[in-house]
PDB file of C-alpha atoms in Angstrom:
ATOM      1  CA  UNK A 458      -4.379 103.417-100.969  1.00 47.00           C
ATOM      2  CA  UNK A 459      -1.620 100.969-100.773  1.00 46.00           C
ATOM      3  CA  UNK A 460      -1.780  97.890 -99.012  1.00 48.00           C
ATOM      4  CA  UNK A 461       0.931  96.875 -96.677  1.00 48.00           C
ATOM      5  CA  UNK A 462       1.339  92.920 -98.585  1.00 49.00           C
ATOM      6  CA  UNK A 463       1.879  95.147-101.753  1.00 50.00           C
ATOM      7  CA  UNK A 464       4.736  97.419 -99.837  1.00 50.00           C
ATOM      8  CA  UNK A 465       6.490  93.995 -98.590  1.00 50.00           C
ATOM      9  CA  UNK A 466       6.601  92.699-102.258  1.00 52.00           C
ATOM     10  CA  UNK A 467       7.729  96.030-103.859  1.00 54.00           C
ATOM     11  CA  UNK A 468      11.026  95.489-105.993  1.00 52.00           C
ATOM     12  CA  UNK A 469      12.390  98.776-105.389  1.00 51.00           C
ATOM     13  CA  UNK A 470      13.409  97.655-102.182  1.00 53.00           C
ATOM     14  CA  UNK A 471      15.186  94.581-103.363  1.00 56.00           C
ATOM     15  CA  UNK A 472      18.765  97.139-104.420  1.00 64.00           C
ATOM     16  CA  UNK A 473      18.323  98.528-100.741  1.00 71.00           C
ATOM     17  CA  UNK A 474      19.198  94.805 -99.385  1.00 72.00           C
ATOM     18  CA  UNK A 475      21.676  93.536-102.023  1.00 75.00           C
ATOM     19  CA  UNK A 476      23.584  96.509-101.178  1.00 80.00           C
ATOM     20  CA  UNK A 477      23.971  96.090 -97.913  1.00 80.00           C
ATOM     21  CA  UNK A 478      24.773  92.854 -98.528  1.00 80.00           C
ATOM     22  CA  UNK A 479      27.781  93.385-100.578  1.00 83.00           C
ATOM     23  CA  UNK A 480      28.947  96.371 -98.107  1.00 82.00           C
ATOM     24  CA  UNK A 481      28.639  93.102 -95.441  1.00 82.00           C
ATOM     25  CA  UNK A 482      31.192  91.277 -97.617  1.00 85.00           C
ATOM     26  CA  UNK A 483      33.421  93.589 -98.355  1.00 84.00           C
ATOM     27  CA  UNK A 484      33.415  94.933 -94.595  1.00 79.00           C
ATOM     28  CA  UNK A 485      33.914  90.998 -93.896  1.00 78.00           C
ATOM     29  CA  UNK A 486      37.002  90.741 -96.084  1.00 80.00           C
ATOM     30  CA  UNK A 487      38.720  94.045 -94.926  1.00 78.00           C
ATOM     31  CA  UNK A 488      38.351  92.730 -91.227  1.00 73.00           C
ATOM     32  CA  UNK A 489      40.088  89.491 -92.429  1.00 75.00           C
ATOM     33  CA  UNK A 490      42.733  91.338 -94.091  1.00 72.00           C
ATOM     34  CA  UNK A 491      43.526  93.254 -91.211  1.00 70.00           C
ATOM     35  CA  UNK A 492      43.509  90.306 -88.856  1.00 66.00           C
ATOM     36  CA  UNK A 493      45.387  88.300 -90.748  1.00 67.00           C
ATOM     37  CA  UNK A 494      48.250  90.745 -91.501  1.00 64.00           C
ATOM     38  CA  UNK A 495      48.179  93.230 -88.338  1.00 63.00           C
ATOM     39  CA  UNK A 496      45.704  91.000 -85.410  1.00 62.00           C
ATOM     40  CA  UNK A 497      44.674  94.325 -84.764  1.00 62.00           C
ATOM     41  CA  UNK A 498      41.353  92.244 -83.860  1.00 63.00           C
ATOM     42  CA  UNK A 499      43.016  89.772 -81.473  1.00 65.00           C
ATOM     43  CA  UNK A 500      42.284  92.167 -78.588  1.00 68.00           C
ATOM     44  CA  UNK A 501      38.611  92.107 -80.200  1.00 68.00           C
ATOM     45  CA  UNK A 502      38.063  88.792 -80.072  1.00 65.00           C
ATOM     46  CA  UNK A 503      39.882  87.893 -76.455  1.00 68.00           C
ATOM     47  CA  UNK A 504      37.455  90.581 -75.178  1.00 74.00           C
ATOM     48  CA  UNK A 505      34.075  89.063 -76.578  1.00 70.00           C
ATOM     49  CA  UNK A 506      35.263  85.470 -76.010  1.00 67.00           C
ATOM     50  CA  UNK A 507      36.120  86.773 -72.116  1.00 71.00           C
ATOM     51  CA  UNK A 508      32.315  88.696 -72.248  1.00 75.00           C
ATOM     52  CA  UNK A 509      30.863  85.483 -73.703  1.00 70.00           C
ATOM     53  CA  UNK A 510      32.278  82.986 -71.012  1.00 67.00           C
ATOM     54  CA  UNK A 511      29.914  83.543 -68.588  1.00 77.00           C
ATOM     55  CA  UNK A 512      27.485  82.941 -70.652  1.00 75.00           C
ATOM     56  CA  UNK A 513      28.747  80.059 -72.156  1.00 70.00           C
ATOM     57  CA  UNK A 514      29.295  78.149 -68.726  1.00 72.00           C
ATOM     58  CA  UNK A 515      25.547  78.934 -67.740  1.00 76.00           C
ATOM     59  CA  UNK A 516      23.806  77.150 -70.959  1.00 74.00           C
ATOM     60  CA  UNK A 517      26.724  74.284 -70.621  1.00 74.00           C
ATOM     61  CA  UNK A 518      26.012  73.658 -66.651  1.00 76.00           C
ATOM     62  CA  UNK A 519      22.742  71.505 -66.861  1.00 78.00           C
ATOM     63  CA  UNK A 520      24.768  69.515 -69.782  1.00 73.00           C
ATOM     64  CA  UNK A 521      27.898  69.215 -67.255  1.00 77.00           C
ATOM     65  CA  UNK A 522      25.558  68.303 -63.975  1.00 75.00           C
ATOM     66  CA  UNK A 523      23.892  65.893 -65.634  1.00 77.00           C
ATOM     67  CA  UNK A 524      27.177  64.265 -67.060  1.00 74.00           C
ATOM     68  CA  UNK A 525      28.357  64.418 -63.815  1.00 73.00           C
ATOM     69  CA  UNK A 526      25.651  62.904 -62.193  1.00 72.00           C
ATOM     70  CA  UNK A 527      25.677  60.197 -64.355  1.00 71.00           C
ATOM     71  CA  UNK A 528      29.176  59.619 -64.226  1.00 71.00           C
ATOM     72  CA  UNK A 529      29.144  59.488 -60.202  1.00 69.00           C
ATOM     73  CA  UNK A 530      25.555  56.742 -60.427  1.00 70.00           C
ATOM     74  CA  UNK A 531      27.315  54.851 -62.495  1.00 68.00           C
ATOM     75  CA  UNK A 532      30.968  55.068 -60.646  1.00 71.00           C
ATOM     76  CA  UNK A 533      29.139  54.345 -57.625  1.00 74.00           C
ATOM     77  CA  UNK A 534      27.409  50.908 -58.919  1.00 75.00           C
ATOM     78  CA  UNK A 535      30.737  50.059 -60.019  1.00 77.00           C
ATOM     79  CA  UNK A 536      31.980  50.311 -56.805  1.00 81.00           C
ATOM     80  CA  UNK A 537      29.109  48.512 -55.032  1.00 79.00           C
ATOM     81  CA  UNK A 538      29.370  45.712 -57.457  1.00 82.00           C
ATOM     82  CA  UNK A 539      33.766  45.573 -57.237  1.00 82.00           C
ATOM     83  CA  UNK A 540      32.950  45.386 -53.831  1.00 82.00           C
ATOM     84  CA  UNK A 541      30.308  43.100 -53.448  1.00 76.00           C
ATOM     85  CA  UNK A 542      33.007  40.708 -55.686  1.00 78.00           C
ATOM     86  CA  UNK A 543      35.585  41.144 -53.547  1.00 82.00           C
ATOM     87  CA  UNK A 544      33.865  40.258 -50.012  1.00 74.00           C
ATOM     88  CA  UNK A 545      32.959  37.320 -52.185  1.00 70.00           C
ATOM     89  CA  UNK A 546      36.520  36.411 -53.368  1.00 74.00           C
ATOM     90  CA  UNK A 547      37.474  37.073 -49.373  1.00 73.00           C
ATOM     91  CA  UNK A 548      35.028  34.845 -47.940  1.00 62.00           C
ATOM     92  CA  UNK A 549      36.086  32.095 -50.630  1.00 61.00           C
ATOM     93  CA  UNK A 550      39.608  32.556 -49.899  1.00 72.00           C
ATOM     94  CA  UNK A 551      39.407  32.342 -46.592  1.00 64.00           C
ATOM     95  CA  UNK A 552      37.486  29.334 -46.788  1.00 55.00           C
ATOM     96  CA  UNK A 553      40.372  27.564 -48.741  1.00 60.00           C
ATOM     97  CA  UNK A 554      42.634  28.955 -46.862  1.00 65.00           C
ATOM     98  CA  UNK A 555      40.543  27.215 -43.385  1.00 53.00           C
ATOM     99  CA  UNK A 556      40.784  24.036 -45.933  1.00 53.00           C
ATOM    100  CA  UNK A 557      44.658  24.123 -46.608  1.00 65.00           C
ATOM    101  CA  UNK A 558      45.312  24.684 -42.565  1.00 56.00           C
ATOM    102  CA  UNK A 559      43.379  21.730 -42.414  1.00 52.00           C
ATOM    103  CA  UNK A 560      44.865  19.397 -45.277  1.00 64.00           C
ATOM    104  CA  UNK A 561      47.686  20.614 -43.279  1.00 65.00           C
ATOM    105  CA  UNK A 562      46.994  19.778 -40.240  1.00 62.00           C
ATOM    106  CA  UNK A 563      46.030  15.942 -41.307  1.00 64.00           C
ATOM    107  CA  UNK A 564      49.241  15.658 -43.282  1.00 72.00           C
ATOM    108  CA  UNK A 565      51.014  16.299 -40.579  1.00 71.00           C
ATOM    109  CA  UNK A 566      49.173  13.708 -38.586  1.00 66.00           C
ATOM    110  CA  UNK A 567      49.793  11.271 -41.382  1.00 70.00           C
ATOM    111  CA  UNK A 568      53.404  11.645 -41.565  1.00 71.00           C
ATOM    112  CA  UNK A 569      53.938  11.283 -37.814  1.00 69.00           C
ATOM    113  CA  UNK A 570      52.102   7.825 -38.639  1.00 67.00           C
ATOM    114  CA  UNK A 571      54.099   7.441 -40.914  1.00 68.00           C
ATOM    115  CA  UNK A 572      57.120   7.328 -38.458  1.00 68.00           C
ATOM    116  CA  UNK A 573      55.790   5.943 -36.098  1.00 64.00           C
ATOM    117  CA  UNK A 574      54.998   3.056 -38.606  1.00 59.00           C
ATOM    118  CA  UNK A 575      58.926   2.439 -39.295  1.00 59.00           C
ATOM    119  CA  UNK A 576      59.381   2.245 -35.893  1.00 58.00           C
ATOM    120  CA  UNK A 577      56.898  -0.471 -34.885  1.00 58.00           C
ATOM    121  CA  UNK A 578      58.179  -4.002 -35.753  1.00 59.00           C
ATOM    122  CA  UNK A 579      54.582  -4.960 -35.441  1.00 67.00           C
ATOM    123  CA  UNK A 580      52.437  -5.398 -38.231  1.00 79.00           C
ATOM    124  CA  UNK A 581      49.907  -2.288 -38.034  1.00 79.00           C
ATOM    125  CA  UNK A 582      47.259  -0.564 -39.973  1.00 84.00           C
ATOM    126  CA  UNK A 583      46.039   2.703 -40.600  1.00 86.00           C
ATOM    127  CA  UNK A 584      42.313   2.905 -39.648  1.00 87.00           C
ATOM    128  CA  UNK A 585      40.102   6.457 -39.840  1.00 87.00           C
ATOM    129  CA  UNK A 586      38.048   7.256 -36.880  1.00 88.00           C
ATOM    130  CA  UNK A 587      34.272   7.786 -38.021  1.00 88.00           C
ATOM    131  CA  UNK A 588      32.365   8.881 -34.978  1.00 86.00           C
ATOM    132  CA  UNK A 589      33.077   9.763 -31.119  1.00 86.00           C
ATOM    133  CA  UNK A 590      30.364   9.083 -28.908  1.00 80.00           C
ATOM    134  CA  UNK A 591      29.138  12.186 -27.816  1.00 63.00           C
ATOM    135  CA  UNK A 592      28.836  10.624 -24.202  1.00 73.00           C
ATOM    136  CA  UNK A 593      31.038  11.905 -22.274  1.00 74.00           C
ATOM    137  CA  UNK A 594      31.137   9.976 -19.479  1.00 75.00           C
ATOM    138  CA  UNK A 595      31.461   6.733 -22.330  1.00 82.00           C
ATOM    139  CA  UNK A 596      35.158   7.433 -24.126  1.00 89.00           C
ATOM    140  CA  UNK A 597      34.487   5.252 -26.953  1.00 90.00           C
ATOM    141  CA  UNK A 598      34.593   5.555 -30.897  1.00 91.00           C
ATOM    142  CA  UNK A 599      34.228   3.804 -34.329  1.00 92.00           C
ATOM    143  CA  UNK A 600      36.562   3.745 -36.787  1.00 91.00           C
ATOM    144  CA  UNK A 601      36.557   2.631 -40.194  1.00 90.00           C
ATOM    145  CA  UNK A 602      38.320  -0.893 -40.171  1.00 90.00           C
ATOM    146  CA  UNK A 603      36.451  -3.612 -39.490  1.00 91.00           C
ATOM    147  CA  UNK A 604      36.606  -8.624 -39.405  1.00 90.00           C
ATOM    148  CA  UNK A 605      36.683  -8.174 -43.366  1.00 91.00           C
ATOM    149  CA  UNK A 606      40.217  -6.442 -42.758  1.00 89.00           C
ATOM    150  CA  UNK A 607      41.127  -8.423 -39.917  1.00 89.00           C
ATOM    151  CA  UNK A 608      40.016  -6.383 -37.241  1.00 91.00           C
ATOM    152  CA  UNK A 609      39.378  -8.364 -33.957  1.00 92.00           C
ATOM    153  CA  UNK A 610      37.880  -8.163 -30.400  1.00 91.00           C
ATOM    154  CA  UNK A 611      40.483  -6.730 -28.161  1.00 90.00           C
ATOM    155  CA  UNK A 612      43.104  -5.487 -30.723  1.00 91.00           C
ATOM    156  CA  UNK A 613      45.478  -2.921 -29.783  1.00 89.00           C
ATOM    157  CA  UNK A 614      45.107   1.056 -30.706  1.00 90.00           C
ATOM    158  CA  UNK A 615      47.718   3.622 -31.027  1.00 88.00           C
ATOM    159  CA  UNK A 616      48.800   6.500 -32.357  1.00 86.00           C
ATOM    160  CA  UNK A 617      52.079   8.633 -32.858  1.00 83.00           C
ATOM    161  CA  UNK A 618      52.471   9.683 -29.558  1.00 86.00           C
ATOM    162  CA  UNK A 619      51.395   6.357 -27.645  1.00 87.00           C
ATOM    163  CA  UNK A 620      48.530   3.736 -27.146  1.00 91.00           C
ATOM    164  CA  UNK A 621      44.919   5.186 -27.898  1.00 92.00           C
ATOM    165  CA  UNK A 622      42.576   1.583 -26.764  1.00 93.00           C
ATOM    166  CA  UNK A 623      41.423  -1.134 -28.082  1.00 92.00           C
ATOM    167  CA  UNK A 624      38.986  -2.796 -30.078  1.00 94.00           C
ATOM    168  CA  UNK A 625      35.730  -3.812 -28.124  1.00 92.00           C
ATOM    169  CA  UNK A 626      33.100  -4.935 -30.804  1.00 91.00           C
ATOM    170  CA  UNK A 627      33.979  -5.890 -34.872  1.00 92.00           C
ATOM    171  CA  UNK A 628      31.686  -5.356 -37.083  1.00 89.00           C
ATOM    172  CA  UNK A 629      31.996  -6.643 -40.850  1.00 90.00           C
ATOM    173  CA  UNK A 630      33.447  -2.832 -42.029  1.00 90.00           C
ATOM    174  CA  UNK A 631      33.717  -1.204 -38.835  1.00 92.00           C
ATOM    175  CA  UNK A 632      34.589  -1.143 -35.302  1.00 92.00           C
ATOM    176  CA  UNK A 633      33.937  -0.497 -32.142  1.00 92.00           C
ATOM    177  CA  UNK A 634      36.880   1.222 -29.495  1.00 93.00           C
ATOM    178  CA  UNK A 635      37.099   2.078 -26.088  1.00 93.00           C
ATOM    179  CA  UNK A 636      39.664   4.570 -25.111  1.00 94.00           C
ATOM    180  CA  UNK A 637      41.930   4.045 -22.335  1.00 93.00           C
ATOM    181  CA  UNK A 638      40.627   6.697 -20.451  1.00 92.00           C
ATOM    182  CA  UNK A 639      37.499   5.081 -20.241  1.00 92.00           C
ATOM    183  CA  UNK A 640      36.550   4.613 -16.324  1.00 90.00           C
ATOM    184  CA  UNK A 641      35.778   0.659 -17.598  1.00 91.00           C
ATOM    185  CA  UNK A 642      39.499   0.929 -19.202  1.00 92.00           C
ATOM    186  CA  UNK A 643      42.411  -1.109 -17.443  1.00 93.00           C
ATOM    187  CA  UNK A 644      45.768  -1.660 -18.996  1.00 92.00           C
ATOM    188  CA  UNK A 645      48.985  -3.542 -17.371  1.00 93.00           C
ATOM    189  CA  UNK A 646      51.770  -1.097 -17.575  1.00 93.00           C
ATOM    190  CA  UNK A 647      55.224  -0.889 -16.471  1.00 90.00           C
ATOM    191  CA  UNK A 648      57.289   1.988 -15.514  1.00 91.00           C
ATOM    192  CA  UNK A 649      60.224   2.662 -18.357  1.00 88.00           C
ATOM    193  CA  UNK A 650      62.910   3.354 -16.146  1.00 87.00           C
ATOM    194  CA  UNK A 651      63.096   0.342 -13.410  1.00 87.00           C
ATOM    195  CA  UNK A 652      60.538  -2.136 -15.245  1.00 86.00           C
ATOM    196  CA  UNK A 653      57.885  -1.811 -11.876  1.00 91.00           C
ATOM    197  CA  UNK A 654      54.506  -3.166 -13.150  1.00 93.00           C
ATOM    198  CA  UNK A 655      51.361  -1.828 -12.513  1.00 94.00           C
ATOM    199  CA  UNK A 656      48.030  -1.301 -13.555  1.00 94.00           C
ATOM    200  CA  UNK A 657      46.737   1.770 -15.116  1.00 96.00           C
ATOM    201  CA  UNK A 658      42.750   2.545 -14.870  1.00 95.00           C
ATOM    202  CA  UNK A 659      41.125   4.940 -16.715  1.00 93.00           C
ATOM    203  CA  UNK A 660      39.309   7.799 -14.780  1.00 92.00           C
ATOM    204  CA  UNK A 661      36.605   9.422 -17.190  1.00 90.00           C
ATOM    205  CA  UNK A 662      38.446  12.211 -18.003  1.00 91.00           C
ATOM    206  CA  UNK A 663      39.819  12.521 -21.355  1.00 90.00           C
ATOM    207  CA  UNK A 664      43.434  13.892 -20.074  1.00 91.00           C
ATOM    208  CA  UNK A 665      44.097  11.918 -16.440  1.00 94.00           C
ATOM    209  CA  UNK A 666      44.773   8.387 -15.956  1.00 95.00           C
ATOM    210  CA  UNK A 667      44.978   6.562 -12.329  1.00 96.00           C
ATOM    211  CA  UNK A 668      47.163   3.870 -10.767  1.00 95.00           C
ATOM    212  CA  UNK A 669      45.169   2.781  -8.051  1.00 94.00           C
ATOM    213  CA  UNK A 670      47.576  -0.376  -6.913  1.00 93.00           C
ATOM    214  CA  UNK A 671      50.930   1.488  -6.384  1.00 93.00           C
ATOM    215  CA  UNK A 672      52.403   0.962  -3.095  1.00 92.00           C
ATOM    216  CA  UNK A 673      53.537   3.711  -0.615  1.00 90.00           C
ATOM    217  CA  UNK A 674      57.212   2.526  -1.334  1.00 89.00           C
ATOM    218  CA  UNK A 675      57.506   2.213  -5.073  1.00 91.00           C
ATOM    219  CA  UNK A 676      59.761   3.750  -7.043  1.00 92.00           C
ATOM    220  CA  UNK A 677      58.352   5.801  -8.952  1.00 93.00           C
ATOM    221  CA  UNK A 678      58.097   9.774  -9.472  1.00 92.00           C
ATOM    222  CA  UNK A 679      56.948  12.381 -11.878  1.00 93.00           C
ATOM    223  CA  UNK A 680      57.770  12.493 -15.175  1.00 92.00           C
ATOM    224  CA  UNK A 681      58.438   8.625 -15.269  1.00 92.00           C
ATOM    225  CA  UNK A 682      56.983   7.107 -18.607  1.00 91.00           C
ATOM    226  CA  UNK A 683      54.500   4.179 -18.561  1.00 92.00           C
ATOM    227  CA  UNK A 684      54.293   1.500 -20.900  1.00 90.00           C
ATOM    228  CA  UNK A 685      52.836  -1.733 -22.016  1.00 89.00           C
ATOM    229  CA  UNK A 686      54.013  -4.487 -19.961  1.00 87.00           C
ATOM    230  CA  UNK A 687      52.752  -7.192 -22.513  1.00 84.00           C
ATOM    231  CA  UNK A 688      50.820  -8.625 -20.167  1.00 85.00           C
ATOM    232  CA  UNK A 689      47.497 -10.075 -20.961  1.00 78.00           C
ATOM    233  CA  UNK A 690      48.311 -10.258 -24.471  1.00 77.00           C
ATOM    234  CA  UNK A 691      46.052  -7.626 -25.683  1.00 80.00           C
ATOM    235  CA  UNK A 692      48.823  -5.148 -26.174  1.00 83.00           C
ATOM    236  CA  UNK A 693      52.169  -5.828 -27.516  1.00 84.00           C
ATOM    237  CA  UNK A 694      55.190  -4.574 -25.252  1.00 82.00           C
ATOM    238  CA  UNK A 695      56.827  -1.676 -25.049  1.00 84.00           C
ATOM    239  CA  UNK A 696      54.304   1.204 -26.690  1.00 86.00           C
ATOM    240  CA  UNK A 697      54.185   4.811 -24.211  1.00 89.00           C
ATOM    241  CA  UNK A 698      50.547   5.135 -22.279  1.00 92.00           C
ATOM    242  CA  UNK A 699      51.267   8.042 -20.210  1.00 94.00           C
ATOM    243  CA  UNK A 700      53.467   9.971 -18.309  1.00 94.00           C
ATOM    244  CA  UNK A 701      53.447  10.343 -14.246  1.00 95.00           C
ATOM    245  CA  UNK A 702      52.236  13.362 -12.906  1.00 95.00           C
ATOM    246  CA  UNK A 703      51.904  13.407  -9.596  1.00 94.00           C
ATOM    247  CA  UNK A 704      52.606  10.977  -6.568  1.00 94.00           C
ATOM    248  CA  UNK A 705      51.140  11.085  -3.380  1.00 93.00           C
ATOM    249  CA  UNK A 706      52.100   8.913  -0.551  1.00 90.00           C
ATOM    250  CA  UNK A 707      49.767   8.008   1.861  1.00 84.00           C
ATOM    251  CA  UNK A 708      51.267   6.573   5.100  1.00 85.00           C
ATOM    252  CA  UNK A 709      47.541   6.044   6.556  1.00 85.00           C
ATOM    253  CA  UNK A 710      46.772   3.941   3.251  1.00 87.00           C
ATOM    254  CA  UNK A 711      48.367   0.900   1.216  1.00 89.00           C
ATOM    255  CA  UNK A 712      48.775   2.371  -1.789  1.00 92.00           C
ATOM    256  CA  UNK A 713      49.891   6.027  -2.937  1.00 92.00           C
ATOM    257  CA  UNK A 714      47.602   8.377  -5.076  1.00 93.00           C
ATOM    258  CA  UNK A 715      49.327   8.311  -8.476  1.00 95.00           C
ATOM    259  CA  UNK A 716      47.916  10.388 -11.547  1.00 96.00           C
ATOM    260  CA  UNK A 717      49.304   9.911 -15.074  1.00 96.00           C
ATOM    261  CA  UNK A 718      48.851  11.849 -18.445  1.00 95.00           C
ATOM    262  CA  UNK A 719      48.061  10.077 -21.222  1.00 94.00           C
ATOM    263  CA  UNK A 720      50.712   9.979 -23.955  1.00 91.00           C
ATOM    264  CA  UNK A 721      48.550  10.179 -26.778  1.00 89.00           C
ATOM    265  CA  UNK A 722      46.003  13.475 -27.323  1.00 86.00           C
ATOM    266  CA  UNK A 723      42.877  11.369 -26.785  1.00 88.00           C
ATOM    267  CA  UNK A 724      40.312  14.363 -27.722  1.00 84.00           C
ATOM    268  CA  UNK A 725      42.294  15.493 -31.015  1.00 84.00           C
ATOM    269  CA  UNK A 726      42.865  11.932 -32.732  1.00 82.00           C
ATOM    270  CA  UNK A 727      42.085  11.495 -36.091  1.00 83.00           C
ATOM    271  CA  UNK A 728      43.490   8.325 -37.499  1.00 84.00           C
ATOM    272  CA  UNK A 729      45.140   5.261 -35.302  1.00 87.00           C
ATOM    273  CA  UNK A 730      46.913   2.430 -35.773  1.00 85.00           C
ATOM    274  CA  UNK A 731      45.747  -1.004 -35.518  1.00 89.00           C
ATOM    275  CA  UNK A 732      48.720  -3.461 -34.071  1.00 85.00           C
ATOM    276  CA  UNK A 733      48.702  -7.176 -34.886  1.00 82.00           C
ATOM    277  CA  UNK A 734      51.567  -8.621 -32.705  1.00 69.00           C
ATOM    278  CA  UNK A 735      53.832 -11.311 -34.020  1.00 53.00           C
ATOM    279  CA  UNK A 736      52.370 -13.880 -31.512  1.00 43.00           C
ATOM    280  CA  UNK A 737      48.929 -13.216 -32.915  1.00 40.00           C
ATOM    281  CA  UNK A 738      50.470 -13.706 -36.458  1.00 41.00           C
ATOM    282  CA  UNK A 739      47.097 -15.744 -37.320  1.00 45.00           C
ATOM    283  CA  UNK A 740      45.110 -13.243 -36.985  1.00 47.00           C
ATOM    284  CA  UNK A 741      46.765 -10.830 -39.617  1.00 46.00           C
ATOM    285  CA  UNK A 742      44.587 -10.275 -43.137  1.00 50.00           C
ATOM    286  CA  UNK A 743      46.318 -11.420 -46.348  1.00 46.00           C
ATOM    287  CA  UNK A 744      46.514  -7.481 -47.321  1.00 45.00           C
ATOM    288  CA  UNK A 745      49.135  -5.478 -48.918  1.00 40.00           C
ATOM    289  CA  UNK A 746      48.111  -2.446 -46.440  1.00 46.00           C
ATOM    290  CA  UNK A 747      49.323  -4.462 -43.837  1.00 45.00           C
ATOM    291  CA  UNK A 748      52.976  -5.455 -44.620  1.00 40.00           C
ATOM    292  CA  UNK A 749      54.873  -8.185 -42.869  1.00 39.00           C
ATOM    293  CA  UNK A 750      58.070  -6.044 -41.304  1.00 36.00           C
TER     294      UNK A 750
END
């Protein structure tokens, strides 16, 4: 009896498979020769490739999902990170851009300083205001000029627009102002048009002024522009306080109830002007910043 491992190893069936594998080849080459010069097998081929497709999208669908899926995790941190960049890049933007309204804003208020400079024949300086007392029944404030720049009890304030207060207390770098619509405020004023002289008061309100010692029969009306008289030598002549807003006559009383508004924006100041008169020539530092004009 034969064993099966000697059947597998007999040599008489080695012919058997080299013949069939030259009839392969030769089969092989015919079908290329036909292809090539009839494509009698294009038809052949379209139709396996078209049965094949199906199958070919099944294996290759876990390979595209997870491609996919990939792609759209990854597309998707992108996105989260471009964005979290550009809320950053807003936010910084805008904050410069709150920054140049502001440089703005001050350069404005430094060229109408400027002009208002040229047309004060006083000598003046530019002074910084530091802090505003947070009272605010007390309109007073500190500003950055103080007796080392010549600074003295009583000097004049004023802005673009018109007289701010004065100096009440010099320290060595800074000082001490009251505004004049402090309710312990008085200035001697005079009205623009006919030269009446009065006294204006300040009321503890930051935009309202009164003139407590106007007669019933002044002349004066709305819209008439106060300024400094000169008297009392604290302020120099001539400089706007406020404008008339309303007058009230009284025939039961002395005096009329007159309200001004102050000429200067006493709650948006940012820099004044410190004012040494020619008559108070002594008093004026030896400092370029302050040029005789």
């Amino acid at each position: 009896m034969v064993s099966s491992r000697e059947n597998s190893s007999n040599p008489a069936r080695i012919p058997a498979l080299g013949l069939r594998v030259l009839v392969l080849i030769i089969v092989s080459i015919l079908l290329m020769y036909i292809d090539n010069r009839e494509n009698h097998l294009d038809a052949v081929r379209k139709s396996i490739g078209a049965a094949v497709y199906p199958v070919r999208v099944v294996v290759d669908a876990p390979v595209r999902f997870w491609s996919w899926l990939g792609e759209s995790t990854t597309s998707r941190n992108d996105m989260e990170l471009e964005l979290g960049r550009l809320r950053a890049e807003k936010l910084l933007t805008n904050a410069r851009l709150q920054r140049f309204t502001a440089l703005e804003a001050e350069n404005a208020r430094l060229r109408a300083l400027l002009d208002a400079r040229a047309r004060v024949r006083d000598q003046v300086r530019v002074a910084e205001i530091m802090s505003v007392d947070a009272n605010p029944y007390d309109h007073s404030l500190v500003i950055n000029v103080g007796s080392q720049d010549g600074a003295f009890d009583g000097q004049a304030l004023v802005d673009a627009e018109g007289v701010v207060g004065q100096v009440i207390e010099t320290g060595l770098m800074t000082s001490q102002a009251m505004l004049i619509s402090d309710s312990d405020h008085a200035l001697p004023v005079e009205v623009n048009r006919n030269g009446l002289r009065t006294i204006v008061v300040g009321t503890g309100e930051i935009d309202r002024l009164d003139l407590p010692f106007v007669v019933n029969n002044a002349d004066i009306r709305a819209g008439d522009l106060l300024v400094t008289s000169g008297l009392g030598g604290a302020f120099p002549s001539g400089y706007p306080v406020a404008v008339v807003e309303t007058v009230t006559r009284l025939p039961q009383e002395p005096y009329a109830s007159v309200t001004a508004r102050p000429a200067a924006s006493l709650g948006q100041v940012r820099e004044v002007m410190l004012i040494w008169s020619k008559p108070l020539a002594e008093n004026v530092p030896d400092d370029e910043d302050v040029p005789d004009e």
